[in-house]
């Protein structure tokens, strides 16, 4: 696998909010009914964090899961 290249070259901004590029990150969109048997257990096994409440994120910027819509979550994992 080739090494990822950042488009922003680790740029940042300090102001009302401090903004920093965190580098490459693995992101997977997961679409499923929230009552699907085994879904919560699978997400916990992969991310180490439980399914988040609506409009919330569980975990860290390196490994976690974010609520996107009633049937969609964003799984955050290390790039490899």
PDB file of C-alpha atoms in Angstrom:
ATOM      1  CA  UNK A   1       0.000   0.000   0.000  1.00  0.00           C
ATOM      2  CA  UNK A   2       1.340   3.443  -0.848  1.00  0.00           C
ATOM      3  CA  UNK A   3       1.781   6.068   1.840  1.00  0.00           C
ATOM      4  CA  UNK A   4      -1.090   8.559   2.109  1.00  0.00           C
ATOM      5  CA  UNK A   5      -0.345  12.183   1.228  1.00  0.00           C
ATOM      6  CA  UNK A   6      -2.117  15.036   2.981  1.00  0.00           C
ATOM      7  CA  UNK A   7      -3.605  17.754   0.802  1.00  0.00           C
ATOM      8  CA  UNK A   8      -3.227  20.291   3.628  1.00  0.00           C
ATOM      9  CA  UNK A   9       0.320  19.393   4.730  1.00  0.00           C
ATOM     10  CA  UNK A  10      -0.685  19.486   8.432  1.00  0.00           C
ATOM     11  CA  UNK A  11      -2.081  23.023   8.204  1.00  0.00           C
ATOM     12  CA  UNK A  12      -3.828  24.604  11.156  1.00  0.00           C
ATOM     13  CA  UNK A  13      -5.603  27.754  12.297  1.00  0.00           C
ATOM     14  CA  UNK A  14      -5.794  29.404  15.708  1.00  0.00           C
ATOM     15  CA  UNK A  15      -8.747  31.678  16.270  1.00  0.00           C
ATOM     16  CA  UNK A  16     -12.224  31.356  17.787  1.00  0.00           C
ATOM     17  CA  UNK A  17     -11.651  27.627  17.349  1.00  0.00           C
ATOM     18  CA  UNK A  18      -8.319  25.854  16.928  1.00  0.00           C
ATOM     19  CA  UNK A  19      -8.396  23.777  13.762  1.00  0.00           C
ATOM     20  CA  UNK A  20      -5.760  21.146  12.990  1.00  0.00           C
ATOM     21  CA  UNK A  21      -5.417  18.522  10.336  1.00  0.00           C
ATOM     22  CA  UNK A  22      -5.173  15.122  12.012  1.00  0.00           C
ATOM     23  CA  UNK A  23      -3.751  13.254   9.047  1.00  0.00           C
ATOM     24  CA  UNK A  24      -5.145  10.221   7.248  1.00  0.00           C
ATOM     25  CA  UNK A  25      -8.018   8.402   8.884  1.00  0.00           C
ATOM     26  CA  UNK A  26     -10.089   5.383   7.873  1.00  0.00           C
ATOM     27  CA  UNK A  27     -13.784   6.203   7.530  1.00  0.00           C
ATOM     28  CA  UNK A  28     -16.530   3.700   6.744  1.00  0.00           C
ATOM     29  CA  UNK A  29     -20.171   4.603   6.187  1.00  0.00           C
ATOM     30  CA  UNK A  30     -22.415   1.987   7.764  1.00  0.00           C
ATOM     31  CA  UNK A  31     -26.077   1.823   6.678  1.00  0.00           C
ATOM     32  CA  UNK A  32     -28.346  -0.490   8.686  1.00  0.00           C
ATOM     33  CA  UNK A  33     -31.580  -0.538  10.630  1.00  0.00           C
ATOM     34  CA  UNK A  34     -30.759   0.365  14.250  1.00  0.00           C
ATOM     35  CA  UNK A  35     -32.667  -2.701  15.504  1.00  0.00           C
ATOM     36  CA  UNK A  36     -30.626  -5.116  13.353  1.00  0.00           C
ATOM     37  CA  UNK A  37     -29.582  -8.041  15.570  1.00  0.00           C
ATOM     38  CA  UNK A  38     -25.847  -7.973  16.273  1.00  0.00           C
ATOM     39  CA  UNK A  39     -25.279  -4.431  14.976  1.00  0.00           C
ATOM     40  CA  UNK A  40     -24.396  -2.868  18.331  1.00  0.00           C
ATOM     41  CA  UNK A  41     -22.136  -5.776  19.222  1.00  0.00           C
ATOM     42  CA  UNK A  42     -20.307  -5.592  15.871  1.00  0.00           C
ATOM     43  CA  UNK A  43     -19.734  -1.834  16.182  1.00  0.00           C
ATOM     44  CA  UNK A  44     -18.465  -2.273  19.741  1.00  0.00           C
ATOM     45  CA  UNK A  45     -16.088  -5.044  18.622  1.00  0.00           C
ATOM     46  CA  UNK A  46     -14.632  -2.928  15.796  1.00  0.00           C
ATOM     47  CA  UNK A  47     -14.441   0.479  17.479  1.00  0.00           C
ATOM     48  CA  UNK A  48     -14.330  -0.352  21.181  1.00  0.00           C
ATOM     49  CA  UNK A  49     -17.217   2.079  21.710  1.00  0.00           C
ATOM     50  CA  UNK A  50     -20.993   1.642  21.975  1.00  0.00           C
ATOM     51  CA  UNK A  51     -23.474   2.944  19.428  1.00  0.00           C
ATOM     52  CA  UNK A  52     -23.922   6.686  19.998  1.00  0.00           C
ATOM     53  CA  UNK A  53     -27.163   8.474  20.737  1.00  0.00           C
ATOM     54  CA  UNK A  54     -28.665  10.532  17.893  1.00  0.00           C
ATOM     55  CA  UNK A  55     -26.499  13.506  16.870  1.00  0.00           C
ATOM     56  CA  UNK A  56     -23.583  12.271  19.004  1.00  0.00           C
ATOM     57  CA  UNK A  57     -20.155  10.669  18.566  1.00  0.00           C
ATOM     58  CA  UNK A  58     -18.777   7.885  20.763  1.00  0.00           C
ATOM     59  CA  UNK A  59     -15.017   7.443  20.951  1.00  0.00           C
ATOM     60  CA  UNK A  60     -12.089   9.489  19.717  1.00  0.00           C
ATOM     61  CA  UNK A  61     -10.955  10.931  16.399  1.00  0.00           C
ATOM     62  CA  UNK A  62      -8.810   7.812  15.917  1.00  0.00           C
ATOM     63  CA  UNK A  63     -11.380   5.116  16.710  1.00  0.00           C
ATOM     64  CA  UNK A  64     -15.075   5.651  17.217  1.00  0.00           C
ATOM     65  CA  UNK A  65     -18.539   5.841  15.727  1.00  0.00           C
ATOM     66  CA  UNK A  66     -20.696   8.842  14.887  1.00  0.00           C
ATOM     67  CA  UNK A  67     -24.455   9.059  14.357  1.00  0.00           C
ATOM     68  CA  UNK A  68     -25.233  10.439  10.890  1.00  0.00           C
ATOM     69  CA  UNK A  69     -28.961   9.687  10.462  1.00  0.00           C
ATOM     70  CA  UNK A  70     -31.513   7.196  11.855  1.00  0.00           C
ATOM     71  CA  UNK A  71     -29.998   4.409   9.719  1.00  0.00           C
ATOM     72  CA  UNK A  72     -26.443   5.629   9.094  1.00  0.00           C
ATOM     73  CA  UNK A  73     -23.245   5.790  11.188  1.00  0.00           C
ATOM     74  CA  UNK A  74     -19.684   6.855  10.446  1.00  0.00           C
ATOM     75  CA  UNK A  75     -17.065   4.394  11.678  1.00  0.00           C
ATOM     76  CA  UNK A  76     -13.674   6.015  12.394  1.00  0.00           C
ATOM     77  CA  UNK A  77     -10.613   3.765  12.377  1.00  0.00           C
ATOM     78  CA  UNK A  78      -6.842   4.074  11.946  1.00  0.00           C
ATOM     79  CA  UNK A  79      -5.896   4.531   8.273  1.00  0.00           C
ATOM     80  CA  UNK A  80      -4.396   1.071   7.655  1.00  0.00           C
TER      81      UNK A  80
END
